[in-house]
Amino acid sequence: MVRLRSLLPGTALAVLALLAGACTAGDSPLSQGTAAPAGADGGAPGTIVVGSTNFSEQLILANMYAQVLAQQGFTVETRLNLGSREIVFPALESGELDLTPEYTGALLAYLSDEPVVSTDTDELVAGLRDELEPRGIAVLQASPAQDRDALVVTPETAGRHNLETVSDLAPVAGQLVLGGPPETEQRRVGLPGLKEVYGIEFADFRRLDA
């Protein structure tokens, strides 16, 4: 397969954790010491519910956060593989989940009415804080790890149409079928953004199970 350039400006993604009502500091996103805080009555703290969306990377990250919290003495429950961000974020906002791994650019694009064009982690985190803190959700320290959205084609397709970048798809996309998660059809980093930014319109879109 040939990996084409990043899908849209601002989709360089740094992993974040979100925790309702609390924010940590220090070298680790979850570093607040080794002892779990006592509850209001001096007893054990409440359970921290860690959630995730429905693809492999999210399952791995959510399990990592859950295991780190458990090792620090917290009581942890996991609710994983719940679906897309359109399902998981409202669950975080309503308090059904306490923590979920997220991505700076993608989440900011989901929350903001304005296009996200920055790829600078500090700027994206600041933008997220502006969006999330009024909702009672805190952004924890960003991980240095990154993930990027991309389009891939087979070497045969790339050779036949001389494809090297996303913009190269514009004149030939009408001959191609794009496959992706169902939300690709509606999100700005999917079909709407490809049309708006690059003038790309595929012959068809096929929804694929993550």
mmCIF file of C-alpha atoms in Angstrom:
data_model
loop_
_atom_site.group_PDB
_atom_site.id
_atom_site.type_symbol
_atom_site.label_atom_id
_atom_site.label_comp_id
_atom_site.label_asym_id
_atom_site.label_seq_id
_atom_site.Cartn_x
_atom_site.Cartn_y
_atom_site.Cartn_z
ATOM 1 C CA MET A 1 0.000 0.000 0.000
ATOM 2 C CA VAL A 2 1.049 3.600 -0.578
ATOM 3 C CA ARG A 3 0.446 5.984 2.320
ATOM 4 C CA LEU A 4 -0.664 9.405 1.127
ATOM 5 C CA ARG A 5 -0.054 12.641 2.986
ATOM 6 C CA SER A 6 -2.020 13.667 6.070
ATOM 7 C CA LEU A 7 -5.731 14.048 5.332
ATOM 8 C CA LEU A 8 -6.314 17.687 6.339
ATOM 9 C CA PRO A 9 -4.377 20.487 8.050
ATOM 10 C CA GLY A 10 -4.508 20.077 11.807
ATOM 11 C CA THR A 11 -4.788 16.294 11.898
ATOM 12 C CA ALA A 12 -1.422 15.667 13.534
ATOM 13 C CA LEU A 13 -2.779 14.092 16.690
ATOM 14 C CA ALA A 14 -1.255 13.905 20.160
ATOM 15 C CA VAL A 15 -2.837 11.544 22.676
ATOM 16 C CA LEU A 16 -4.684 13.182 25.546
ATOM 17 C CA ALA A 17 -6.617 11.923 28.532
ATOM 18 C CA LEU A 18 -9.739 13.691 29.712
ATOM 19 C CA LEU A 19 -10.906 13.523 33.295
ATOM 20 C CA ALA A 20 -14.100 15.162 34.526
ATOM 21 C CA GLY A 21 -13.485 17.616 37.314
ATOM 22 C CA ALA A 22 -9.736 17.043 37.836
ATOM 23 C CA CYS A 23 -6.428 17.831 36.178
ATOM 24 C CA THR A 24 -3.013 16.360 36.926
ATOM 25 C CA ALA A 25 0.484 17.716 36.512
ATOM 26 C CA GLY A 26 3.975 16.256 36.483
ATOM 27 C CA ASP A 27 5.975 14.046 34.138
ATOM 28 C CA SER A 28 3.132 11.590 33.506
ATOM 29 C CA PRO A 29 -0.428 12.432 32.460
ATOM 30 C CA LEU A 30 -1.638 10.403 35.445
ATOM 31 C CA SER A 31 1.026 11.302 38.020
ATOM 32 C CA GLN A 32 -0.537 12.526 41.256
ATOM 33 C CA GLY A 33 1.364 10.308 43.635
ATOM 34 C CA THR A 34 1.005 6.635 44.445
ATOM 35 C CA ALA A 35 -1.809 6.665 46.963
ATOM 36 C CA ALA A 36 -5.449 6.840 45.967
ATOM 37 C CA PRO A 37 -7.249 9.763 47.622
ATOM 38 C CA ALA A 38 -9.747 8.954 50.330
ATOM 39 C CA GLY A 39 -13.441 9.433 49.715
ATOM 40 C CA ALA A 40 -15.523 12.132 51.393
ATOM 41 C CA ASP A 41 -16.085 9.872 54.402
ATOM 42 C CA GLY A 42 -12.405 8.949 54.634
ATOM 43 C CA GLY A 43 -12.933 5.587 52.988
ATOM 44 C CA ALA A 44 -11.907 4.262 49.599
ATOM 45 C CA PRO A 45 -12.254 6.553 46.594
ATOM 46 C CA GLY A 46 -14.991 6.033 44.058
ATOM 47 C CA THR A 47 -14.527 3.965 40.954
ATOM 48 C CA ILE A 48 -12.923 5.656 37.932
ATOM 49 C CA VAL A 49 -14.689 4.589 34.739
ATOM 50 C CA VAL A 50 -12.370 4.503 31.709
ATOM 51 C CA GLY A 51 -14.012 4.388 28.276
ATOM 52 C CA SER A 52 -12.883 4.083 24.691
ATOM 53 C CA THR A 53 -14.103 4.195 21.120
ATOM 54 C CA ASN A 54 -14.177 1.150 18.881
ATOM 55 C CA PHE A 55 -10.791 0.680 17.252
ATOM 56 C CA SER A 56 -7.627 -1.133 18.266
ATOM 57 C CA GLU A 57 -5.450 1.846 19.220
ATOM 58 C CA GLN A 58 -8.136 3.235 21.513
ATOM 59 C CA LEU A 59 -8.594 -0.150 23.205
ATOM 60 C CA ILE A 60 -4.852 -0.358 23.849
ATOM 61 C CA LEU A 61 -4.624 3.202 25.203
ATOM 62 C CA ALA A 62 -7.672 2.886 27.434
ATOM 63 C CA ASN A 63 -6.342 -0.372 28.888
ATOM 64 C CA MET A 64 -2.966 1.296 29.509
ATOM 65 C CA TYR A 65 -4.589 4.170 31.428
ATOM 66 C CA ALA A 66 -6.756 1.741 33.389
ATOM 67 C CA GLN A 67 -3.791 -0.410 34.368
ATOM 68 C CA VAL A 68 -1.701 2.592 35.452
ATOM 69 C CA LEU A 69 -4.553 3.888 37.597
ATOM 70 C CA ALA A 70 -5.100 0.444 39.129
ATOM 71 C CA GLN A 71 -1.389 0.171 39.947
ATOM 72 C CA GLN A 72 -1.641 3.518 41.732
ATOM 73 C CA GLY A 73 -4.342 2.099 43.975
ATOM 74 C CA PHE A 74 -7.473 3.410 42.271
ATOM 75 C CA THR A 75 -10.563 1.298 41.731
ATOM 76 C CA VAL A 76 -11.062 1.175 37.966
ATOM 77 C CA GLU A 77 -13.864 0.003 35.700
ATOM 78 C CA THR A 78 -13.474 -0.169 31.924
ATOM 79 C CA ARG A 79 -16.203 0.398 29.348
ATOM 80 C CA LEU A 80 -14.453 -0.168 26.052
ATOM 81 C CA ASN A 81 -15.336 -0.474 22.364
ATOM 82 C CA LEU A 82 -18.383 1.762 22.804
ATOM 83 C CA GLY A 83 -18.518 3.188 19.288
ATOM 84 C CA SER A 84 -17.411 6.437 17.662
ATOM 85 C CA ARG A 85 -16.602 9.778 19.325
ATOM 86 C CA GLU A 86 -20.223 10.778 18.718
ATOM 87 C CA ILE A 87 -21.144 8.145 21.326
ATOM 88 C CA VAL A 88 -18.158 8.291 23.690
ATOM 89 C CA PHE A 89 -17.815 12.072 24.154
ATOM 90 C CA PRO A 90 -21.443 12.614 25.263
ATOM 91 C CA ALA A 91 -20.925 9.764 27.756
ATOM 92 C CA LEU A 92 -17.867 11.589 29.145
ATOM 93 C CA GLU A 93 -19.759 14.874 29.251
ATOM 94 C CA SER A 94 -22.713 13.351 31.099
ATOM 95 C CA GLY A 95 -20.501 11.662 33.705
ATOM 96 C CA GLU A 96 -21.102 8.086 32.575
ATOM 97 C CA LEU A 97 -17.355 7.960 31.858
ATOM 98 C CA ASP A 98 -14.623 9.619 33.913
ATOM 99 C CA LEU A 99 -11.678 9.302 31.563
ATOM 100 C CA THR A 100 -11.011 8.499 27.932
ATOM 101 C CA PRO A 101 -7.952 8.811 25.670
ATOM 102 C CA GLU A 102 -8.418 11.405 22.947
ATOM 103 C CA TYR A 103 -6.632 13.221 20.109
ATOM 104 C CA THR A 104 -5.961 16.943 20.117
ATOM 105 C CA GLY A 105 -6.741 17.903 16.524
ATOM 106 C CA ALA A 106 -9.581 15.454 16.002
ATOM 107 C CA LEU A 107 -11.401 16.324 19.222
ATOM 108 C CA LEU A 108 -10.967 20.066 18.689
ATOM 109 C CA ALA A 109 -12.373 19.716 15.165
ATOM 110 C CA TYR A 110 -15.337 17.817 16.626
ATOM 111 C CA LEU A 111 -16.014 20.529 19.219
ATOM 112 C CA SER A 112 -15.231 23.700 17.289
ATOM 113 C CA ASP A 113 -17.341 25.534 14.733
ATOM 114 C CA GLU A 114 -14.148 26.816 13.101
ATOM 115 C CA PRO A 115 -11.746 24.748 10.947
ATOM 116 C CA VAL A 116 -8.700 23.473 12.847
ATOM 117 C CA VAL A 117 -5.573 24.430 10.919
ATOM 118 C CA SER A 118 -2.839 24.305 13.581
ATOM 119 C CA THR A 119 -0.625 21.264 14.081
ATOM 120 C CA ASP A 120 1.114 22.715 17.150
ATOM 121 C CA THR A 121 0.366 20.577 20.209
ATOM 122 C CA ASP A 122 0.441 23.492 22.681
ATOM 123 C CA GLU A 123 -1.980 25.528 20.558
ATOM 124 C CA LEU A 124 -4.323 22.557 20.150
ATOM 125 C CA VAL A 125 -4.284 21.780 23.878
ATOM 126 C CA ALA A 126 -5.019 25.441 24.666
ATOM 127 C CA GLY A 127 -7.927 25.362 22.213
ATOM 128 C CA LEU A 128 -9.266 22.196 23.807
ATOM 129 C CA ARG A 129 -9.091 23.717 27.274
ATOM 130 C CA ASP A 130 -11.111 26.690 26.046
ATOM 131 C CA GLU A 131 -13.760 24.320 24.694
ATOM 132 C CA LEU A 132 -13.799 21.773 27.525
ATOM 133 C CA GLU A 133 -13.272 23.590 30.809
ATOM 134 C CA PRO A 134 -16.674 25.355 30.616
ATOM 135 C CA ARG A 135 -18.153 21.855 30.288
ATOM 136 C CA GLY A 136 -16.420 20.688 33.488
ATOM 137 C CA ILE A 137 -13.908 18.521 31.628
ATOM 138 C CA ALA A 138 -10.156 18.887 32.173
ATOM 139 C CA VAL A 139 -7.415 18.174 29.653
ATOM 140 C CA LEU A 140 -4.539 16.242 31.162
ATOM 141 C CA GLN A 141 -0.912 16.520 30.080
ATOM 142 C CA ALA A 142 -0.492 15.619 26.410
ATOM 143 C CA SER A 143 1.540 12.549 25.568
ATOM 144 C CA PRO A 144 4.430 12.990 23.099
ATOM 145 C CA ALA A 145 2.957 10.110 21.065
ATOM 146 C CA GLN A 146 1.282 11.083 17.799
ATOM 147 C CA ASP A 147 -1.174 9.581 15.347
ATOM 148 C CA ARG A 148 -2.102 10.882 11.904
ATOM 149 C CA ASP A 149 -5.061 10.286 9.638
ATOM 150 C CA ALA A 150 -4.066 9.164 6.148
ATOM 151 C CA LEU A 151 -5.500 7.761 2.952
ATOM 152 C CA VAL A 152 -3.952 4.568 1.563
ATOM 153 C CA VAL A 153 -4.144 2.992 -1.884
ATOM 154 C CA THR A 154 -2.541 -0.078 -3.394
ATOM 155 C CA PRO A 155 0.730 0.381 -5.345
ATOM 156 C CA GLU A 156 -1.169 -0.550 -8.511
ATOM 157 C CA THR A 157 -3.721 2.242 -7.996
ATOM 158 C CA ALA A 158 -0.987 4.742 -7.142
ATOM 159 C CA GLY A 159 0.978 3.826 -10.259
ATOM 160 C CA ARG A 160 -2.031 3.881 -12.569
ATOM 161 C CA HIS A 161 -3.114 7.366 -11.467
ATOM 162 C CA ASN A 162 0.281 8.856 -10.471
ATOM 163 C CA LEU A 163 -0.803 9.330 -6.854
ATOM 164 C CA GLU A 164 1.660 10.701 -4.307
ATOM 165 C CA THR A 165 -0.369 13.227 -2.296
ATOM 166 C CA VAL A 166 -3.989 13.675 -1.303
ATOM 167 C CA SER A 167 -4.417 16.499 -3.817
ATOM 168 C CA ASP A 168 -3.431 14.108 -6.633
ATOM 169 C CA LEU A 169 -6.754 12.325 -6.052
ATOM 170 C CA ALA A 170 -8.887 15.279 -7.201
ATOM 171 C CA PRO A 171 -8.930 14.514 -10.945
ATOM 172 C CA VAL A 172 -9.390 10.738 -10.536
ATOM 173 C CA ALA A 173 -11.492 10.350 -7.363
ATOM 174 C CA GLY A 174 -14.650 9.999 -9.473
ATOM 175 C CA GLN A 175 -13.298 6.630 -10.604
ATOM 176 C CA LEU A 176 -12.553 5.391 -7.073
ATOM 177 C CA VAL A 177 -14.509 4.108 -4.071
ATOM 178 C CA LEU A 178 -13.440 5.292 -0.612
ATOM 179 C CA GLY A 179 -13.822 2.940 2.348
ATOM 180 C CA GLY A 180 -13.728 3.990 5.996
ATOM 181 C CA PRO A 181 -15.538 4.114 9.342
ATOM 182 C CA PRO A 182 -19.158 5.313 9.055
ATOM 183 C CA GLU A 183 -18.370 8.698 10.630
ATOM 184 C CA THR A 184 -16.046 9.502 7.683
ATOM 185 C CA GLU A 185 -19.181 10.394 5.735
ATOM 186 C CA GLN A 186 -20.097 13.300 8.046
ATOM 187 C CA ARG A 187 -16.935 14.524 9.771
ATOM 188 C CA ARG A 188 -15.017 17.457 8.363
ATOM 189 C CA VAL A 189 -11.825 15.353 8.408
ATOM 190 C CA GLY A 190 -13.647 12.918 6.109
ATOM 191 C CA LEU A 191 -15.679 13.417 2.940
ATOM 192 C CA PRO A 192 -16.866 17.003 3.646
ATOM 193 C CA GLY A 193 -13.317 18.221 4.249
ATOM 194 C CA LEU A 194 -11.892 16.385 1.252
ATOM 195 C CA LYS A 195 -14.437 18.108 -0.946
ATOM 196 C CA GLU A 196 -14.011 21.540 0.672
ATOM 197 C CA VAL A 197 -10.206 21.599 0.834
ATOM 198 C CA TYR A 198 -9.159 19.502 -2.161
ATOM 199 C CA GLY A 199 -12.223 19.345 -4.405
ATOM 200 C CA ILE A 200 -12.209 15.551 -4.076
ATOM 201 C CA GLU A 201 -15.463 13.635 -4.659
ATOM 202 C CA PHE A 202 -15.334 9.846 -4.820
ATOM 203 C CA ALA A 203 -17.589 7.695 -6.973
ATOM 204 C CA ASP A 204 -18.943 6.051 -3.826
ATOM 205 C CA PHE A 205 -18.286 5.624 -0.109
ATOM 206 C CA ARG A 206 -18.344 2.228 1.578
ATOM 207 C CA ARG A 207 -18.871 2.036 5.343
ATOM 208 C CA LEU A 208 -16.399 -0.359 6.944
ATOM 209 C CA ASP A 209 -16.490 -1.927 10.403
ATOM 210 C CA ALA A 210 -13.634 -0.500 12.497
#
